[in-house]
XYZ file of C-alpha atoms in Angstrom:
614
model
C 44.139 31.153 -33.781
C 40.681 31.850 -35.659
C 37.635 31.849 -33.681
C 35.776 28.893 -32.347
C 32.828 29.447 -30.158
C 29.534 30.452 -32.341
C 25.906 30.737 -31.872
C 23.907 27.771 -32.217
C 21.011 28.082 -34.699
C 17.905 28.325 -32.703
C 16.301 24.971 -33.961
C 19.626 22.926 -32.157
C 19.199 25.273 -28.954
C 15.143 24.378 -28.895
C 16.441 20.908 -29.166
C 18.683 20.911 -26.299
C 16.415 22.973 -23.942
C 13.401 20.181 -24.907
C 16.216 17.387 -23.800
C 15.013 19.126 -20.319
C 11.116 20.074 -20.659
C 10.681 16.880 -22.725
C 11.144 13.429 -21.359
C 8.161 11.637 -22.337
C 4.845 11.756 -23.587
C 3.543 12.552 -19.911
C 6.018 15.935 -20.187
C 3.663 16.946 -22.349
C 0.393 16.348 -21.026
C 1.887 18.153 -17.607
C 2.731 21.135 -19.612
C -0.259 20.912 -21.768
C -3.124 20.773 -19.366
C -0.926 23.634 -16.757
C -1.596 25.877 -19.491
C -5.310 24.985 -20.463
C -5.134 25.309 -16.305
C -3.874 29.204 -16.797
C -6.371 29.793 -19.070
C -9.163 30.438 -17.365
C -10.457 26.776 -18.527
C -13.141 25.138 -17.058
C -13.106 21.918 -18.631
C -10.179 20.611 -20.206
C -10.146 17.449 -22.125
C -7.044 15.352 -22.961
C -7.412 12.603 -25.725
C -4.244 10.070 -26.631
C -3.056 7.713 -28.599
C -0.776 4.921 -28.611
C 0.580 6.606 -24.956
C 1.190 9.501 -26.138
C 3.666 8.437 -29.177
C 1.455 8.851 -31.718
C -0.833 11.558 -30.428
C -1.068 13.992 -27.333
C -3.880 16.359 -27.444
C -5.585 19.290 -25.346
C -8.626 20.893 -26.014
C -10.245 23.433 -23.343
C -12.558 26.267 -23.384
C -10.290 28.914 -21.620
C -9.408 32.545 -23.079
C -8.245 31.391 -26.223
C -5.241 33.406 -28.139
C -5.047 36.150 -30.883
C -3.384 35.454 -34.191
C -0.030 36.941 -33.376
C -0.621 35.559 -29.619
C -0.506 32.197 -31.167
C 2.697 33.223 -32.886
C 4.708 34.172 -30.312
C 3.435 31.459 -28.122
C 6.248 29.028 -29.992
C 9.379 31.487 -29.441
C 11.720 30.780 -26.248
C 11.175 32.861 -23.274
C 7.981 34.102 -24.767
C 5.318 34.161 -21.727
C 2.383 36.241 -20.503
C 2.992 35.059 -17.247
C 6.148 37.198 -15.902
C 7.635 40.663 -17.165
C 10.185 40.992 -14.841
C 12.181 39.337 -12.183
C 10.586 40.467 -9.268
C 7.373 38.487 -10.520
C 9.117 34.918 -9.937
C 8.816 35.562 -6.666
C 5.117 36.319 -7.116
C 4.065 33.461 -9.046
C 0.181 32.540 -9.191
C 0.509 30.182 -12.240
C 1.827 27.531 -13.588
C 4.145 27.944 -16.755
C 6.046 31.016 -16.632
C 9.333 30.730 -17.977
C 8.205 30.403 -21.994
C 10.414 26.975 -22.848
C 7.439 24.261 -22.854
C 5.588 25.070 -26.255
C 8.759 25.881 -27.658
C 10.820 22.303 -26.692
C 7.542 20.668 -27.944
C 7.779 21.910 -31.263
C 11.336 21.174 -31.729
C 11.032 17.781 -31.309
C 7.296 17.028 -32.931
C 4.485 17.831 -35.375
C 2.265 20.565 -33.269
C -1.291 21.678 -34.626
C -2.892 24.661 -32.833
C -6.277 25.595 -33.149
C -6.954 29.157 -31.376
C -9.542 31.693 -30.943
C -11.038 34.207 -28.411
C -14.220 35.136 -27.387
C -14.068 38.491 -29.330
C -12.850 37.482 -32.493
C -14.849 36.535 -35.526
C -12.635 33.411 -36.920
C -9.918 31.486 -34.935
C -6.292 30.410 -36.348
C -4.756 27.376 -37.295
C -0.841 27.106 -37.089
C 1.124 24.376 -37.911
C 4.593 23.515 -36.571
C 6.942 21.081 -37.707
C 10.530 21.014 -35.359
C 10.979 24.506 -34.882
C 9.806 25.275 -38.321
C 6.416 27.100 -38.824
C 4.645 25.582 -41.812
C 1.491 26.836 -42.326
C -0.488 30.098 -40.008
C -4.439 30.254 -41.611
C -7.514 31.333 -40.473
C -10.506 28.655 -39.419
C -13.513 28.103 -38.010
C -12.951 26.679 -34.301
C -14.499 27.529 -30.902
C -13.405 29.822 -28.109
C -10.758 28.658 -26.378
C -7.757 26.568 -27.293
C -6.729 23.020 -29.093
C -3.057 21.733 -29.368
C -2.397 18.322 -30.901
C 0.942 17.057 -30.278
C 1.833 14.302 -32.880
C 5.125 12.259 -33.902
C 6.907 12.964 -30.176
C 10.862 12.669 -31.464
C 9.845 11.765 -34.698
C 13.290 14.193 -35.697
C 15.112 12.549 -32.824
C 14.926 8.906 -33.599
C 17.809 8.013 -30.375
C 15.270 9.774 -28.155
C 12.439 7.863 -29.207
C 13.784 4.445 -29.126
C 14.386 5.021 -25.282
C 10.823 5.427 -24.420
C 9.758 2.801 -22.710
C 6.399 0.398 -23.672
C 3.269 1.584 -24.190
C 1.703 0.037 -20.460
C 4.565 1.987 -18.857
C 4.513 5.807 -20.984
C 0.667 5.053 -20.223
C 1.056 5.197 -16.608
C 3.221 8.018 -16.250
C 0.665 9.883 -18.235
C -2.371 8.620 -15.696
C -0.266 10.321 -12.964
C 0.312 13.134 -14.503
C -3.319 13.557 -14.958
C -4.221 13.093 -11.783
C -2.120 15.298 -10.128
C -3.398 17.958 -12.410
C -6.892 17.107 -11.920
C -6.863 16.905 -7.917
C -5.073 20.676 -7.768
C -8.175 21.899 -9.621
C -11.161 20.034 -8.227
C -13.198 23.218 -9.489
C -12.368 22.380 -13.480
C -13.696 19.358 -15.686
C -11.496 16.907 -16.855
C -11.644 13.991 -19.197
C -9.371 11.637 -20.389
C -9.515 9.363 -23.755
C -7.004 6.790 -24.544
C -7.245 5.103 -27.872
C -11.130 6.043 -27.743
C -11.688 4.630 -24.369
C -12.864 6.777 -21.763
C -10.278 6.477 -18.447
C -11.628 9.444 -16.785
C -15.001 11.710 -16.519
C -14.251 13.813 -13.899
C -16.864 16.771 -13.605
C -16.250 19.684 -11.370
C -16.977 19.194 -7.882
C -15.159 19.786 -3.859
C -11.838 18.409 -3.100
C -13.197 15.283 -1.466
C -15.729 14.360 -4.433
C -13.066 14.487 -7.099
C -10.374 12.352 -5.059
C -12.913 9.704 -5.121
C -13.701 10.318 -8.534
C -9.909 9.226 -9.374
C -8.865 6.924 -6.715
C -12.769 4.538 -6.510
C -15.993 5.285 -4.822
C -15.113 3.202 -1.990
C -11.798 5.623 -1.336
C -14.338 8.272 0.578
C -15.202 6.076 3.452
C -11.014 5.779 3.980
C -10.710 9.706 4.452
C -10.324 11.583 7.220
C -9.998 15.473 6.887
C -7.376 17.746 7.677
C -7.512 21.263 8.331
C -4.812 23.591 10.063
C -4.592 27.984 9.206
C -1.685 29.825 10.943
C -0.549 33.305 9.893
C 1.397 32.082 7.002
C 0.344 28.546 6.157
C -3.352 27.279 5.485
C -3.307 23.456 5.378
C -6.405 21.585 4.222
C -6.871 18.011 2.582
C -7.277 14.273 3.759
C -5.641 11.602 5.034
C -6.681 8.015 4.518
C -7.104 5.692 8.027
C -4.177 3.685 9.486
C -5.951 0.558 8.435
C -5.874 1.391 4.607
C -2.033 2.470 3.970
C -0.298 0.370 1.096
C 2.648 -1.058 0.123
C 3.059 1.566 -2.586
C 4.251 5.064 -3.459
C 0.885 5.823 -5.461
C -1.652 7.848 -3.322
C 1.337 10.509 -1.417
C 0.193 13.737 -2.708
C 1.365 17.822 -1.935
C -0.096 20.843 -3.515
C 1.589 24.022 -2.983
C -0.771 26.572 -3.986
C -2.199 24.441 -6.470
C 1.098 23.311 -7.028
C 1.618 19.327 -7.277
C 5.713 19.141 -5.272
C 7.549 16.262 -4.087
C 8.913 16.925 -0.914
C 10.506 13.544 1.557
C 10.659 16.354 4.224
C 7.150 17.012 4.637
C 6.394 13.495 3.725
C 8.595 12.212 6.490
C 6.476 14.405 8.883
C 3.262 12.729 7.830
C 5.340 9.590 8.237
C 6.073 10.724 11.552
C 2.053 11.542 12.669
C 1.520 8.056 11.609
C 3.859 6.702 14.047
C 2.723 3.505 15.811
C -0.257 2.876 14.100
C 0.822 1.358 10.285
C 2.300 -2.064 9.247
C 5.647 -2.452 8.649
C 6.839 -1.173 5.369
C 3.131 0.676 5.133
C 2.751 4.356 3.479
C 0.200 6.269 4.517
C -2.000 7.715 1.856
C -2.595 11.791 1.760
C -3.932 14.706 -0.589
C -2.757 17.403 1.325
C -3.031 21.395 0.135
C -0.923 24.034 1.310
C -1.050 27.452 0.969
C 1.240 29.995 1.556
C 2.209 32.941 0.405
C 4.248 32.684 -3.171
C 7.312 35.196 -1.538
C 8.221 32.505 0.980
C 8.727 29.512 -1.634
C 11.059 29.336 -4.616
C 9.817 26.941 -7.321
C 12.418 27.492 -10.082
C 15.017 25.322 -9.203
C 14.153 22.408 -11.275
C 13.008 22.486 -15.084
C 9.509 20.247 -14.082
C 9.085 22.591 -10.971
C 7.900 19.716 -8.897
C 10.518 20.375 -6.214
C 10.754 23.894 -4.443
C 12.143 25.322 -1.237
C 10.559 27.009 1.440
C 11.412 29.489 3.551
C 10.608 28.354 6.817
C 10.672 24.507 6.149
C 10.554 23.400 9.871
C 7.635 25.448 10.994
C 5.702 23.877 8.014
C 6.966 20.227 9.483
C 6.188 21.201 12.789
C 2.786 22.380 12.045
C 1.759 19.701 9.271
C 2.748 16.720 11.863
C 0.847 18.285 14.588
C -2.571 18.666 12.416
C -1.893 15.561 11.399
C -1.998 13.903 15.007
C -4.937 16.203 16.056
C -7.241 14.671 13.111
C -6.666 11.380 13.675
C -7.243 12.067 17.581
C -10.401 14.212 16.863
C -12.312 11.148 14.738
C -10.982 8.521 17.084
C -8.335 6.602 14.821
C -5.441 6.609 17.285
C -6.390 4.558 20.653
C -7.506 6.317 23.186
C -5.185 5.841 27.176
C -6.347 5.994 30.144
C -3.784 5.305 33.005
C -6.528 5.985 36.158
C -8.923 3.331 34.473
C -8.308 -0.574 35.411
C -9.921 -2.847 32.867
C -10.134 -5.528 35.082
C -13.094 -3.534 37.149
C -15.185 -3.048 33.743
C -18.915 -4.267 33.544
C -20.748 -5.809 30.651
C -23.263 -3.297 29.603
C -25.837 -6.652 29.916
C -24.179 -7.353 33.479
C -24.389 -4.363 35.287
C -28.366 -4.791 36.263
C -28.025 -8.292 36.888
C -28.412 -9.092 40.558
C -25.436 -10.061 42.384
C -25.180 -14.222 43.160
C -23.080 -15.414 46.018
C -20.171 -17.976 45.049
C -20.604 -21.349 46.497
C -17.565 -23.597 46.986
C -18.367 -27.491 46.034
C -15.678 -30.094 47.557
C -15.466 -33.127 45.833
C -14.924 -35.778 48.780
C -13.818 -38.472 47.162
C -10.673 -36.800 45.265
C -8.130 -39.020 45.612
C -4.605 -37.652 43.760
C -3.000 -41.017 43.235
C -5.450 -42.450 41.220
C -5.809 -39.322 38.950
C -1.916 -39.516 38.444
C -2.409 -43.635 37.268
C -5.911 -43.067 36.340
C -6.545 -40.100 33.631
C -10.199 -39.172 34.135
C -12.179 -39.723 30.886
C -13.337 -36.881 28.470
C -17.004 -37.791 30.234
C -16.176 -37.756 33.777
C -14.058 -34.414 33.143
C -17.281 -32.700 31.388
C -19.619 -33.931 34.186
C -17.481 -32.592 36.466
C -17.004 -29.113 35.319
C -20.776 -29.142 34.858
C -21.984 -28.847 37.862
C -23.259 -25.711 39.541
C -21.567 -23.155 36.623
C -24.781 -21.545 36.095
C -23.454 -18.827 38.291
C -20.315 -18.133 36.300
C -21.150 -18.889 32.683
C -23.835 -16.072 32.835
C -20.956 -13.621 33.049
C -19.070 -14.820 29.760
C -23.415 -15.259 28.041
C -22.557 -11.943 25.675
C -18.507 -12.533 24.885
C -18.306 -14.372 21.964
C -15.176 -17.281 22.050
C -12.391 -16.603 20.680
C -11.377 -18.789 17.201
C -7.574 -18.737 19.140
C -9.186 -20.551 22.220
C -9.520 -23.822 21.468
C -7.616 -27.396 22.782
C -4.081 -27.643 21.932
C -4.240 -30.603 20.738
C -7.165 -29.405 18.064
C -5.310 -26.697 17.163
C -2.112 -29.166 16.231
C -4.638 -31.145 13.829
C -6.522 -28.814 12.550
C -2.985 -27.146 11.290
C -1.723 -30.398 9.751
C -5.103 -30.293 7.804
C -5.606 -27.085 6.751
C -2.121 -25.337 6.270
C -0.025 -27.754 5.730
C 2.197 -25.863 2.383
C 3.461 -29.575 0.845
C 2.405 -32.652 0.241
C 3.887 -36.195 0.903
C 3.572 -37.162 -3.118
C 7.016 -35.739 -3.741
C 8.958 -37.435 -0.664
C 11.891 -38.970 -2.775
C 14.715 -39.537 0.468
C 14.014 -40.608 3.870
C 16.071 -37.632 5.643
C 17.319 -36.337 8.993
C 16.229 -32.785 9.965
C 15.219 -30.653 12.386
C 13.934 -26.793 12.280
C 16.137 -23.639 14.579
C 14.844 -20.807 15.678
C 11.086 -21.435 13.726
C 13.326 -20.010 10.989
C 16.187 -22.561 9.893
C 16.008 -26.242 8.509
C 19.272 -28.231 9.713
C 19.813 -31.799 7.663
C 22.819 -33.655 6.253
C 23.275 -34.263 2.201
C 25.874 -35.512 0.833
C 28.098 -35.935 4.053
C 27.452 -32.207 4.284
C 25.382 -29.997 7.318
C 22.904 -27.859 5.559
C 21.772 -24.868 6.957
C 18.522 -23.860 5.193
C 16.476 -21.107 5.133
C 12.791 -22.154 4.863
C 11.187 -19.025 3.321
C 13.696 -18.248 0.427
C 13.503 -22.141 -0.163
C 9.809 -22.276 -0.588
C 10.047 -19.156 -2.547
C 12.254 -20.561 -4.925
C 10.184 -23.424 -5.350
C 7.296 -21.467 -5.606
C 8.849 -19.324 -8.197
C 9.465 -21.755 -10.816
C 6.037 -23.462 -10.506
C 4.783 -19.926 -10.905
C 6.394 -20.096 -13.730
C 6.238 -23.174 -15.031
C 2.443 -22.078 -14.808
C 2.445 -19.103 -17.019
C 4.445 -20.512 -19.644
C 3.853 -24.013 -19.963
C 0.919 -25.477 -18.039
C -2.208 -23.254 -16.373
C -2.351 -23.798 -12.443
C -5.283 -25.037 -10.413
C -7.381 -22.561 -8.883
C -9.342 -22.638 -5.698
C -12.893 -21.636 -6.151
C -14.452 -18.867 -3.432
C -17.601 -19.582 -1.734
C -18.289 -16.034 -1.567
C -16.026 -13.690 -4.252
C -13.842 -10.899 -3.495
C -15.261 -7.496 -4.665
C -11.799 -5.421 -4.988
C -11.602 -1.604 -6.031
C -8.260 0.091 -7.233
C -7.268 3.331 -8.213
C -7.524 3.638 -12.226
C -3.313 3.650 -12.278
C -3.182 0.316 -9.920
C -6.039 -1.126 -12.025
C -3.724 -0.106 -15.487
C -0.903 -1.760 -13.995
C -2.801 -5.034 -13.030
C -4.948 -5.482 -16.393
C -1.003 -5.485 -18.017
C -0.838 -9.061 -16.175
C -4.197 -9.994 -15.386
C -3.620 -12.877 -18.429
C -0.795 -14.167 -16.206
C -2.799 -13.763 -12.774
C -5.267 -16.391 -14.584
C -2.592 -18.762 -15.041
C -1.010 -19.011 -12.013
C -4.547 -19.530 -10.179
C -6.727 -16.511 -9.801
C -10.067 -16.224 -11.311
C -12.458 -13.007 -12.389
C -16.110 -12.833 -12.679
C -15.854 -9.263 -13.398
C -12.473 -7.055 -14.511
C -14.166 -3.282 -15.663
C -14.133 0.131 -14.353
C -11.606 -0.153 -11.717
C -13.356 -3.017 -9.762
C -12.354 -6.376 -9.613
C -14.349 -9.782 -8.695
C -12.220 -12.735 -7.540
C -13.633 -15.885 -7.410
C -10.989 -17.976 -7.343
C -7.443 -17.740 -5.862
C -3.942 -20.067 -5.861
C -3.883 -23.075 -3.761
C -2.234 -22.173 -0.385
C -3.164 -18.800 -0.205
C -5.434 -17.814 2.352
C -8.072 -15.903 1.265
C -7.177 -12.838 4.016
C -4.275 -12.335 1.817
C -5.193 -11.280 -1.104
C -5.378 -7.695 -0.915
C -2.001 -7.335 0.658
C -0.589 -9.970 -1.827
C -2.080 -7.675 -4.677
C -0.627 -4.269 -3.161
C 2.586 -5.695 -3.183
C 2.675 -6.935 -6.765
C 1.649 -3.128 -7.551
C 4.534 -2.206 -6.053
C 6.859 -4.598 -7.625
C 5.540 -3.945 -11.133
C 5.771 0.155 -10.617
C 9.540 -0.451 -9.265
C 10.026 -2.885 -12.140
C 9.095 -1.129 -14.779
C 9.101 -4.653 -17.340
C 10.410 -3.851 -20.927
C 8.738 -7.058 -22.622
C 6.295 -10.035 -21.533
C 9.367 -11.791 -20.120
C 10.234 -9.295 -17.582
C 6.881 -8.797 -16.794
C 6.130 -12.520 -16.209
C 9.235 -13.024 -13.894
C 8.317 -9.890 -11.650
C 5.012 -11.150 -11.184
C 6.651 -14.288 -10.060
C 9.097 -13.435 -8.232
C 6.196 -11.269 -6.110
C 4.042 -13.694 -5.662
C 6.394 -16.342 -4.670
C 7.723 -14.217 -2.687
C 4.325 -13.374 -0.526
C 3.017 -17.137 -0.760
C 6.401 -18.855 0.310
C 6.031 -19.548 4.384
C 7.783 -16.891 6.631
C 9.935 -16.923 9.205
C 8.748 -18.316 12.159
C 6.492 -20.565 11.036
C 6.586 -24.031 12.807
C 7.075 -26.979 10.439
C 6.412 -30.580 11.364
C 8.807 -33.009 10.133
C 7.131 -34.604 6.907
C 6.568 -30.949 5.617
C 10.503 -30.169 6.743
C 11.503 -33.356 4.724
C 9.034 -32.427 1.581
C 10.046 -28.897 1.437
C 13.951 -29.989 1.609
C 13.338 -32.594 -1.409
C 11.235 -29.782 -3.038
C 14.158 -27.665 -3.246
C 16.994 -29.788 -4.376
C 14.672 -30.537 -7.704
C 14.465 -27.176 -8.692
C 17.057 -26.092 -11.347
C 18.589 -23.455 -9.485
C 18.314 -24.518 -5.741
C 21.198 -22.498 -4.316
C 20.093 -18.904 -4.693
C 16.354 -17.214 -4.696
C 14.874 -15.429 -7.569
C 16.653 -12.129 -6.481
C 20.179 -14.249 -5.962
C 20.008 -14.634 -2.107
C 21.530 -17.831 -0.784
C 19.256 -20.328 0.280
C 21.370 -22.228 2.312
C 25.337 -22.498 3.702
C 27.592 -26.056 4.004
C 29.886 -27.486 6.389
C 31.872 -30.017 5.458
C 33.256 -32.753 7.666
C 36.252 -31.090 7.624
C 35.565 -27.646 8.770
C 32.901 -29.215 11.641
C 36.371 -31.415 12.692
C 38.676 -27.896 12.733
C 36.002 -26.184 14.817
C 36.833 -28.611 17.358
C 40.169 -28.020 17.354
């Protein structure tokens, strides 16, 4: 039998290895800027086009490389980070293991322009998949410039599964950031198809997080500082009050080190306990360090997941600084078991002289006639009117409560003002009731139908969202006063994608630059309170989405907002919106299953009622 294993040629094994290194455009822009990081840089600037498909490109002032420096810099395993094994277990840097530069030239067209501060002219190499094409002297200054262009321009299968441009441009944002917030002491820009995303000059910790995530993200911070004999934890945490919906503001550094870790995040998780919404993620920059010889960070090709050597001291320690900062700046509430509340004095109150209480009998109370006779709104106000001079003085600095008012207001003023439906659309006279502030029980074609209200209204709501964005624009409530909203540049990235669509189904902006947002005009039925949560989710939604075309995009946006405008459980209906919202639903095309294929509502039949009752 001849033969049959062989050596592959080094072009197919630079190939394979990039198949690791190289996902996406945002592969390279991590590796890139780690090793303008390792440099010595201090400013780095990344410019892009087209996401990163056309064009991915570095330029910082760091050492800078020699001629044959810039050479070798292309070959596999080739690295002036490690020279033997026991130095990956002393690791102070980023790239060490020589495969990034080389996976990025198999699979693109790679320019370098080099030079140190020593040498007279720079060099200019040019790299086309594996294959050096040109090496020349030029003029260029110190430091470094690598232009990445044609990513899987050789590997046309590879290209075609990168996804859109919105989506390889958000990927690169966050791999930007987390670059930029390990090194607040380095300058960083960002250009995207000659707009300006980020100007980030060097600063403290705290500056640059608000210089990515908005200026108003520094009055959310609270800091965090912890140093044991092995660990020295530092960073911020954001307040109870401001955690999201989304996965978009969690971040570790391990000596400088972005990681993903659920452990340690379920610790923060853990601090937190008691004092977020439900479904809320608390928002963190944390920085560890510890020393290199207890953590191994070669176990996966990105290196954003590593292993410690003492994992549950690190828990331990991170969840207890945690709790102690938000005790030490007052966030968590404070308990007092020795203190009655009842006893408290109004700081206006407690120099008041003390009045005696008087007792007033009314002598001619007679309880039979108040049981035939109802005493008048008048008679009941004169009445209470008399002689409350001493007591109303005690309630002069409490302000009332909006929650405090007559029953029977309250009952109106909710028919008025939230009342989700309207009568116009009332096609049957039915019979119905509501369970449970949940359910809607009615009969339909000699049927029992079981209903439940909030997947109903959202699949009403979702095909008039719909209907809006593709056929006719909806109506929009105008704001007295408009909502000023900041995001963080990758929430604000995701929302421009469907800010066209936003306009259809209601909202309306006076001002959509730099991050900041001004509403002035939101959906009808939507409260005005909501909009920030309502807007957090849809983040969410569209990051877990990930839309391939307008389509997609339109019917997650949709299905999101339907979903957080549709009534919830436990909402109390009054019959004409129980009938309207029942009618609603059986003229929608698809009225038996929500958006995401829930059933809206279960039968019985005459039949299986009778066999019940057997």
């Amino acid at each position: 039998m001849s033969d049959i294993i062989q050596l592959l040629p080094d072009h197919v094994a630079n190939q394979i290895a990039a198949g690791e290194v190289v996902q996406r455009p945002a592969s390279v822009v991590k590796e890139l800027l780690e090793n303008a990081v390792d440099a010595g840089a201090t400013q780095v600037n990344l410019v892009v086009k087209d996401a990163g498909k056309s064009l991915v490109q570095v330029v910082d002032n760091g050492l800078g490389m020699s001629m044959t420096d810039a050479r070798l810099a292309f070959e596999r395993h080739a690295t002036s980070k490690i020279k033997s094994a026991e130095d990956l277990f002393d690791l102070h840097t980023k790239g060490f293991r020589g495969e990034a530069l080389a996976s990025i030239a198999a699979v693109a067209q790679v320019q370098v322009k080099t030079k140190t501060e020593s040498a007279e002219v720079g060099t200019e190499l040019c790299i086309e998949g594996s294959e050096v094409k040109s090496q020349t002297p030029c003029v260029t200054k110190k430091g470094t410039s690598i232009a990445v262009k044609n990513l899987f321009y050789n590997i046309p299968a590879r290209r075609n599964f990168l996804k859109s441009n919105a989506v390889e441009q958000r990927h690169i944002i966050d791999e930007f950031q987390r670059v930029a917030l390990a090194h607040p002491n380095i300058g960083f820009s960002y250009v995207h198809n000659a707009n300006e995303l980020f100007q980030l000059p060097a600063t403290k910790a705290r500056q640059r997080i608000v210089g990515i995530m908005g200026a108003k993200t520094n009055e959310k911070l609270v800091p965090v500082e912890e140093q044991t004999d092995f660990i020295h934890l530092k960073g911020f945490i954001a307040k109870p009050e401001y955690a999201k919906k989304t996965r978009g503001e969690q971040f570790f550094f391990v000596n400088n080190r972005f990681i993903k870790s659920s452990y340690l995040h379920h610790a923060v998780s853990s601090a937190f306990e008691g004092l977020l919404r439900d479904k809320s993620i608390p928002s963190y920059f944390l920085y560890l360090d510890v020393d290199p010889k207890t953590v191994d960070i070669n176990i996966h090709p990105t290196k954003t997941e590593i292993k410690f050597e003492d994992e549950h001291s690190i828990y331990a320690i991170l969840k207890s600084a945690i709790k102690h900062s938000l005790g030490q700046f007052q966030i968590t509430p404070a308990l007092d078991f020795n203190k009655d509340s009842e006893f408290d004095t109004s700081y206006h109150q407690h120099k008041k002289p003390i009045s005696n209480p008087t007792i007033e009998v009314n002598r001619n109370f007679n309880p039979f006639e108040s049981d035939s006779k109802p005493k008048s709104v008048s008679n009941y106000q004169h009445s209470t009117s008399k002689n409350t001079s001493s007591w109303e003085s005690l309630y002069a600095d409490i302000q009332p409560d909006e929650d405090d008012n007559d029953e029977d207001f309250m009952h109106i003023e909710t028919e008025a003002k939230n009342n989700l439906f309207s009568t116009e659309n009332i096609t049957e006279q039915r019979t119905c009731f509501q369970m449970n502030a949940k359910f809607l029980v009615t009969e339909y074609r000699s049927k029992l139908l079981v209903i439940d209200q909030h997947r109903a209204h959202t699949r009403i709501l979702y095909e008039e969202l719909m209907k809006s964005i593709t056929m006719d624009a909806a109506p929009s409530q105008q704001l007295l006063f408009p909502l000023e909203m900041e995001f963080s540049s990758a929430d604000f990235q995701i929302l421009s994608e469907v800010q066209e669509a936003l306009i259809l189904v209601g909202f309306g902006f006076e001002k959509w630059e730099n991050n900041e947002a001004v509403i002035s005009g939101i959906p009808s039925h939507v409260k005005e309170s909501d909009i920030s949560n309502m807007l957090d989710q849809l983040i969410a939604d569209m990051q877990m989405g990930i839309p391939k075309n307008n389509f997609e995009q339109n019917d997650i946006l949709a299905k999101s907002l339907a979903r957080n405008m549709a009534i919830k459980s436990g909402r109390l209906l009054n019959t004409t919106e129980q009938v309207d919202l029942i009618n609603q639903l059986f003229t929608c095309k698809e009225p038996t299953k929500t958006p995401t294929n829930q059933n809206i509502f279960i039968n019985f039949a005459q039949s299986d009622l009778e066999n019940k009752l057997l």
